[in-house]
Coordinates of C-alpha atoms and ligand atoms in Angstrom, one line a residue:
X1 CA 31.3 -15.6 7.8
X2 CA 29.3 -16.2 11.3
X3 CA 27.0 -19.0 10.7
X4 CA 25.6 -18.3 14.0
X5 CA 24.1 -14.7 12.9
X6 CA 19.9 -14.5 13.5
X7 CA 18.3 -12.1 11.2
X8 CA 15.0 -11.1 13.7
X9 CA 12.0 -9.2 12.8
X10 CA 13.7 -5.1 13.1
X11 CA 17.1 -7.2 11.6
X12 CA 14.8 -8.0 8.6
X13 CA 12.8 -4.7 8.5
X14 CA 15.9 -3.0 8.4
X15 CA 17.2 -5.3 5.2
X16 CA 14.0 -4.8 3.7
X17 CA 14.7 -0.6 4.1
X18 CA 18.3 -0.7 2.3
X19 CA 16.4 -2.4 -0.6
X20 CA 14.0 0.2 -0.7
X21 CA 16.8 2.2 -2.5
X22 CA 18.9 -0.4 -3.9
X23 CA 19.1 -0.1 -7.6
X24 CA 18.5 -3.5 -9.2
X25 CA 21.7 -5.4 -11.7
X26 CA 21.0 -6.3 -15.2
X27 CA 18.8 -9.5 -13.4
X28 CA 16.8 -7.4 -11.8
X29 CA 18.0 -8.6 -8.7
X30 CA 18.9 -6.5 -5.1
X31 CA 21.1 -7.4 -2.7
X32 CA 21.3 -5.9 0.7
X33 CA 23.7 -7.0 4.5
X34 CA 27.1 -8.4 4.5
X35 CA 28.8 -12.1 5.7
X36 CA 28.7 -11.2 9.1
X37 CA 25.2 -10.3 9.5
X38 CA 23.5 -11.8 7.3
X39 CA 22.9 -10.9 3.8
X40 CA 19.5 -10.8 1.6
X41 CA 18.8 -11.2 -2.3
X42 CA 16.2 -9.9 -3.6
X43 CA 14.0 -11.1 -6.9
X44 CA 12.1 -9.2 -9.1
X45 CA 9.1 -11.4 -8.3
X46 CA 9.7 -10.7 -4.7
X47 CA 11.3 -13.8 -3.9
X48 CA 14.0 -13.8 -1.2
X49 CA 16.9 -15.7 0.1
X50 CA 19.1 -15.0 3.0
X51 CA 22.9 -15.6 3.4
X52 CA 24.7 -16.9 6.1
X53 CA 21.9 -16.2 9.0
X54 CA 19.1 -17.4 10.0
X55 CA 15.9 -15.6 10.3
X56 CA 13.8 -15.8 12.6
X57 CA 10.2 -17.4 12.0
X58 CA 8.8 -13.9 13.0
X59 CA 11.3 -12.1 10.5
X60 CA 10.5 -15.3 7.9
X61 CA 6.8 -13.9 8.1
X62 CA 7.8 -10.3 7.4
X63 CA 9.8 -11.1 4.7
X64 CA 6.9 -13.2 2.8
X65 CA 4.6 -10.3 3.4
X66 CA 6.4 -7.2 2.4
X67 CA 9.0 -8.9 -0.1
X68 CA 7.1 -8.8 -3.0
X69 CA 5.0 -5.1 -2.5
X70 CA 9.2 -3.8 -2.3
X71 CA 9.5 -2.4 -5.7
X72 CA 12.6 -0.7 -6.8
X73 CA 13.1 2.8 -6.9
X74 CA 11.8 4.4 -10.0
X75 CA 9.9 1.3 -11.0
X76 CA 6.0 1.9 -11.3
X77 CA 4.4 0.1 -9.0
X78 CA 0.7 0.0 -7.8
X79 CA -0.3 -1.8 -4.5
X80 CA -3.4 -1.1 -3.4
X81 CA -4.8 -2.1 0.5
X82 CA -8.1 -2.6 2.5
X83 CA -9.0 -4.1 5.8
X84 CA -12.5 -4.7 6.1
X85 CA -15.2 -7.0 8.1
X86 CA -16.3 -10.3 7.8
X87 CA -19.3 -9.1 6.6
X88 CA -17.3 -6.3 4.1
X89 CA -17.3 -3.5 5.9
X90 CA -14.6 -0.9 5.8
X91 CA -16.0 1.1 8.7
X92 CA -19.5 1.4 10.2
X93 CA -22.7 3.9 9.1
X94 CA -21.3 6.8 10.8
X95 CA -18.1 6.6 9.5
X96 CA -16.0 4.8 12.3
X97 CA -12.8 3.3 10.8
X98 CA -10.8 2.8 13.9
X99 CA -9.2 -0.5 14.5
X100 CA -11.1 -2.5 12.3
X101 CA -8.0 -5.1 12.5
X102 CA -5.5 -5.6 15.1
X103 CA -1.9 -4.3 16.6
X104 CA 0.2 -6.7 13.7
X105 CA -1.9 -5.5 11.1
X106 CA -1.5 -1.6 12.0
X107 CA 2.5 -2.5 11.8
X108 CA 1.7 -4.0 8.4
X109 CA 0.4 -1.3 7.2
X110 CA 2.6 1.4 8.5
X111 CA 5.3 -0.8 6.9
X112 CA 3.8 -0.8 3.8
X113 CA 3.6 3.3 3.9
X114 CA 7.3 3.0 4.1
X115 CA 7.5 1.3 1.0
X116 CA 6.4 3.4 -1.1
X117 CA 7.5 7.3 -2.8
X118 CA 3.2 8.4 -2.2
X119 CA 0.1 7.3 -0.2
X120 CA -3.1 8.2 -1.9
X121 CA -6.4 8.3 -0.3
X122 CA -9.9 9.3 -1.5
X123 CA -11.6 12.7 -0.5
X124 CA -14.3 10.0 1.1
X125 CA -11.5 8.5 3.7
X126 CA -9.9 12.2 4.0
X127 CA -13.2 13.8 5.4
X128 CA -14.6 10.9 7.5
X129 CA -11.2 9.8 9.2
X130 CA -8.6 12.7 8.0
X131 CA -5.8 10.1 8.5
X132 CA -2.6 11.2 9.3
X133 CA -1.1 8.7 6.8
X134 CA 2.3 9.0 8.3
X135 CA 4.8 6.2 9.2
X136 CA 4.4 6.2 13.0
X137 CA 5.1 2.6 14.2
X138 CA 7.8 1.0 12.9
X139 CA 10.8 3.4 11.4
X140 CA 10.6 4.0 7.9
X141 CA 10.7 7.3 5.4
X142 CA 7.4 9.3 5.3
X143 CA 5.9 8.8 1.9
X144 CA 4.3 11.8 0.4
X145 CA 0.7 12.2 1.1
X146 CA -2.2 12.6 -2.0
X147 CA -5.6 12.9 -1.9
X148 CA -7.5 12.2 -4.9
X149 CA -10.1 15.4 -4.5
X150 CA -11.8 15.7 -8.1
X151 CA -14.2 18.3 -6.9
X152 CA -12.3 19.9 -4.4
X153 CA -14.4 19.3 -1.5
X154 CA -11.6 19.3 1.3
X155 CA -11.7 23.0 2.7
X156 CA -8.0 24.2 2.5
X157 CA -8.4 24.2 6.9
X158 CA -7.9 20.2 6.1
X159 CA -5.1 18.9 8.7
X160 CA -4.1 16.9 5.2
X161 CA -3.8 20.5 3.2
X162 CA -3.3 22.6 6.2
X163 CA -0.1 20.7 8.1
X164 CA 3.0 22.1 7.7
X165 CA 5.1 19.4 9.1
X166 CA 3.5 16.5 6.2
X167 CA 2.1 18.6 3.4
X168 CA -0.2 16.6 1.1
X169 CA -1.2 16.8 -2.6
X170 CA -4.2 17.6 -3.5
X171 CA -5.3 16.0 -6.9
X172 CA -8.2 17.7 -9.0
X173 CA -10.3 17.5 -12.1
X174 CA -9.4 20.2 -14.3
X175 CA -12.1 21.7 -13.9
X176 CA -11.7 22.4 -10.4
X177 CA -8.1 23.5 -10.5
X178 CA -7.0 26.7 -9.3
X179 CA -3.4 28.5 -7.9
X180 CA -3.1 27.0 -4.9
X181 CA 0.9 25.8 -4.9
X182 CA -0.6 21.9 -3.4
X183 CA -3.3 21.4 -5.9
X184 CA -2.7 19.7 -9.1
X185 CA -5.4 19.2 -11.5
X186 CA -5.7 15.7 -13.5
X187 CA -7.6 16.0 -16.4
X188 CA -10.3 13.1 -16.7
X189 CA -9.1 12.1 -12.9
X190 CA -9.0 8.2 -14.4
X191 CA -6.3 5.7 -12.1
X192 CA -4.2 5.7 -14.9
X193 CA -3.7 9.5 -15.4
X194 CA -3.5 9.8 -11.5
X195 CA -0.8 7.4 -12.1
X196 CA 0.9 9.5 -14.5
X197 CA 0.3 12.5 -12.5
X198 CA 2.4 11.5 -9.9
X199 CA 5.3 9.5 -11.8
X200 CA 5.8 13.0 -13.3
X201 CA 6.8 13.9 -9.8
X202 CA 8.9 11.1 -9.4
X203 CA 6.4 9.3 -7.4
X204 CA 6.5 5.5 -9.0
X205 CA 5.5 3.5 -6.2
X206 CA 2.1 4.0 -4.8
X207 CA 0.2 2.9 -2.2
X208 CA -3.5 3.3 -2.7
X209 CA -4.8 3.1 0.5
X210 CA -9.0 3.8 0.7
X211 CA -11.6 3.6 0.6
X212 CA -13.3 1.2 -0.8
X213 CA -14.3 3.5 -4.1
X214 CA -10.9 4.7 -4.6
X215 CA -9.8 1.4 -4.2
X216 CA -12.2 -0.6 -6.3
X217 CA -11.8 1.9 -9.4
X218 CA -7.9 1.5 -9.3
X219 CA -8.6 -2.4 -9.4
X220 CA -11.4 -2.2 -12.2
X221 CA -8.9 0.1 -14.1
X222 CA -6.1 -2.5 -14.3
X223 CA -4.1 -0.4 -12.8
X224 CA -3.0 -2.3 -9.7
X225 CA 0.0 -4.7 -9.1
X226 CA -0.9 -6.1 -5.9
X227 CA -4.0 -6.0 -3.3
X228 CA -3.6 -6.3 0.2
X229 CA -7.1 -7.0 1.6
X230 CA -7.1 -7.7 5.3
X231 CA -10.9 -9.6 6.6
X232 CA -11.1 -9.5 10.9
X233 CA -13.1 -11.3 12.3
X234 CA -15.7 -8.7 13.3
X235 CA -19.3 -8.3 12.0
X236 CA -20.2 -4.4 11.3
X237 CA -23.4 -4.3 9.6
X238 CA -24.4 -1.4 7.3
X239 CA -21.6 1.4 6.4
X240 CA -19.2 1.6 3.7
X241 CA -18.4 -1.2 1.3
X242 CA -14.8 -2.8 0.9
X243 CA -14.5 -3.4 -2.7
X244 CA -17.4 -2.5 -5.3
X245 CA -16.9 -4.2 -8.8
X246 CA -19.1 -4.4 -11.9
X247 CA -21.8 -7.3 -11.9
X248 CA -20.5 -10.4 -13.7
X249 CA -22.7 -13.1 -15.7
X250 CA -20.5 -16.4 -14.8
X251 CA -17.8 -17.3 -12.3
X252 CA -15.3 -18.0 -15.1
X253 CA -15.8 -14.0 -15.8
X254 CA -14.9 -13.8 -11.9
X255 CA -11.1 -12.7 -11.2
X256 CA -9.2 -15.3 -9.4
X257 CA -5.7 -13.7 -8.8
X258 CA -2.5 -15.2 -7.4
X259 CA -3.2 -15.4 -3.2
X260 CA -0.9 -16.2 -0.7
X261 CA -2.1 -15.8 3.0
X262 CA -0.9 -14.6 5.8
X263 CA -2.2 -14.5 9.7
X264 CA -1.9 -11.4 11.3
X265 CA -2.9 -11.9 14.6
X266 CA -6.6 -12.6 14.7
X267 CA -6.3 -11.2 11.2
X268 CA -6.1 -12.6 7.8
X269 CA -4.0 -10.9 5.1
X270 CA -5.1 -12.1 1.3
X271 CA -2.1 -11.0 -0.4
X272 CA -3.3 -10.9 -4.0
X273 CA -0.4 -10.9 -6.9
X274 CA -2.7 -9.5 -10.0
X275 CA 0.1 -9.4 -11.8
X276 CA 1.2 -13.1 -11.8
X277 CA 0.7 -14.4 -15.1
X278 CA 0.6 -11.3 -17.3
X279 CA 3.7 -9.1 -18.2
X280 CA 4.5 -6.9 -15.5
X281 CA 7.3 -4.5 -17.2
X282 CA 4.9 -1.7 -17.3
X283 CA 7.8 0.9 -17.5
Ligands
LIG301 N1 -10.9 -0.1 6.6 C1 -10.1 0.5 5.8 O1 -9.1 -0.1 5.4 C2 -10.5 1.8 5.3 C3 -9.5 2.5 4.6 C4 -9.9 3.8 4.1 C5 -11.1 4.3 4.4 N2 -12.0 3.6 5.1 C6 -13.4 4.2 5.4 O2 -14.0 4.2 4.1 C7 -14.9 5.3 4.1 C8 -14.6 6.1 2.9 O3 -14.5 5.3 1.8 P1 -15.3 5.5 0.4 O4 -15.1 4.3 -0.4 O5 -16.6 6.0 0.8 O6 -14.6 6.8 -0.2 P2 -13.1 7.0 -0.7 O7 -12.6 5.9 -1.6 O8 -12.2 7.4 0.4 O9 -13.3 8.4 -1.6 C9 -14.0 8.3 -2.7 C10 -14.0 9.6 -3.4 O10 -12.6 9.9 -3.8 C11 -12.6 10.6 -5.0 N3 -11.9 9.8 -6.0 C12 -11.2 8.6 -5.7 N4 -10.6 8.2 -6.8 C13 -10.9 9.0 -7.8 C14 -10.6 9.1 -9.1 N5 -9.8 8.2 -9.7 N6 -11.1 10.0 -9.9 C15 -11.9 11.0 -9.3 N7 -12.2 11.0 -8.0 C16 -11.7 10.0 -7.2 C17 -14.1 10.8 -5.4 O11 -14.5 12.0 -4.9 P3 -15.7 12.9 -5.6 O12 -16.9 12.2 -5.3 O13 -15.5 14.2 -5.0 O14 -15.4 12.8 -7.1 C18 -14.8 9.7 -4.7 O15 -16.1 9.9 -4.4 C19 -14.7 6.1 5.4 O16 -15.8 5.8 6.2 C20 -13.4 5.5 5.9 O17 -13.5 5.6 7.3 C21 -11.7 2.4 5.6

């Protein structure tokens, strides 16, 4: 054993990858490194320890963050992400999105990409920002792309439909399906059959990433396991809302879920566990 090994940020990026795939024991647990490196366990809550290294306070950080959105492969898992204004703003009136949040919280999310088998975005974000949704900064497997498309209002010119390099899936009401080999229609289009959809493709853990409708209807449909939601310090004014959820009579209606925080730069990551407290062997 080397006591004197340092696990550093990529050192713990790169643990956090081999878990990815690692198939869980009877406890649920992953493990991941050796004795000379260092070596990581894994909980099914997302609690970690590390063996004989030391990480870093930088690769501590990572490991807080992204530990607990790691789920294990074929596992269904939902985490859903936003970063939005002080003033809860997702992007300005014309549609803007563009570094609402800085440099760490770009690698965040591009880490988070690589965590999971899809990324799914509303037809809203694919139109105004057509994002690439591709991991680009950090290394990390490209998940598959999905766009959530009920009445088909991408035109099949799309970079999302049209690339041949990332293909995307394009998710319809049945109503709107056709014989196009990307589309697949969803009938009813709720979360939970979108869900479905794509575990029948062997898509488990998901990544809903925008906007704030898409993101909002997943939450109201119980239907997420985590929420990242990043607030900068930046004031927008009008343009598209973060997250939009039915009025409520009382604050003891009001959801108050698990939060652990996180700085991100000038950035503030509310990692909220919605899951904490209620069974979360969802098959
Ligand atoms: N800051 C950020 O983190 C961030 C992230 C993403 C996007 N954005 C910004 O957010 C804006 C777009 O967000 P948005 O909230 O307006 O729209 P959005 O969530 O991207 O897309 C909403 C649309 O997606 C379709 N949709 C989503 N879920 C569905 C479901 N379960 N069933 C049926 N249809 C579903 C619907 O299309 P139909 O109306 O056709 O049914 C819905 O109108 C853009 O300006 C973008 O730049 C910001």
């Amino acid at each position: 054993m080397n006591n004197d090994s340092v696990i550093d940020l990529n050192a713990a990026w790169r643990l956090l990858r081999v878990l990815k795939d690692q198939t869980p024991d009877e406890a649920g647990t992953r493990r991941a490194g050796d004795a000379d490196s260092g070596a990581i366990t894994l909980t099914p809550e997302g609690g970690w320890t590390i063996r004989a290294a030391s990480p870093t306070t930088e690769a501590v950080a990572l490991l807080d963050r992204l530990a607990p959105a790691m789920a294990a492969p074929g596992r269904r898992y939902v985490v859903a992400q936003i970063a939005q204004s002080l003033d809860g703003r997702t992007a300005t009136a014309r549609g803007c999105a563009d570094r609402i949040s800085g440099d760490a919280d770009h690698q965040r999310l591009h880490q988070l990409r690589a965590s999971v088998d899809a990324v799914v975005i509303g037809a809203g974000t694919a139109l105004a920002d057509s994002p690439q949704l591709t991991v680009r900064v950090v290394e990390g497997e490209q998940p598959q792309r999905v766009v959530l498309d009920r009445s088909r209002r991408l035109p099949p010119s799309h970079p999302l439909l049209a690339d041949p390099v990332a293909p995307a899936i394009r998710l319809v009401a049945t109503a709107a399906a056709g014989d196009d080999s990307n589309t697949l229609a969803v009938p009813g289009m709720a979360p939970s059959a979108v869900l479905d959809r794509l575990a029948a493709c062997g898509l488990t853990r998901v990544l809903i990433e925008g906007g704030g409708n898409t993101v909002s209807r997943f939450l109201c449909s119980g239907c997420l396991d985590r929420l990242h939601l990043v607030v900068a310090p930046v004031l927008i004014g009008r343009g598209p809302a973060g997250l939009d959820l039915p009025p409520i009579d009382g604050m003891d209606q009001a959801l108050r879920p698990s939060c652990r925080q996180h700085q991100l730069g000038d950035d503030v990551l509310f990692d909220l566990d919605l899951r904490a407290g209620k069974s979360s062997e969802r098959g």
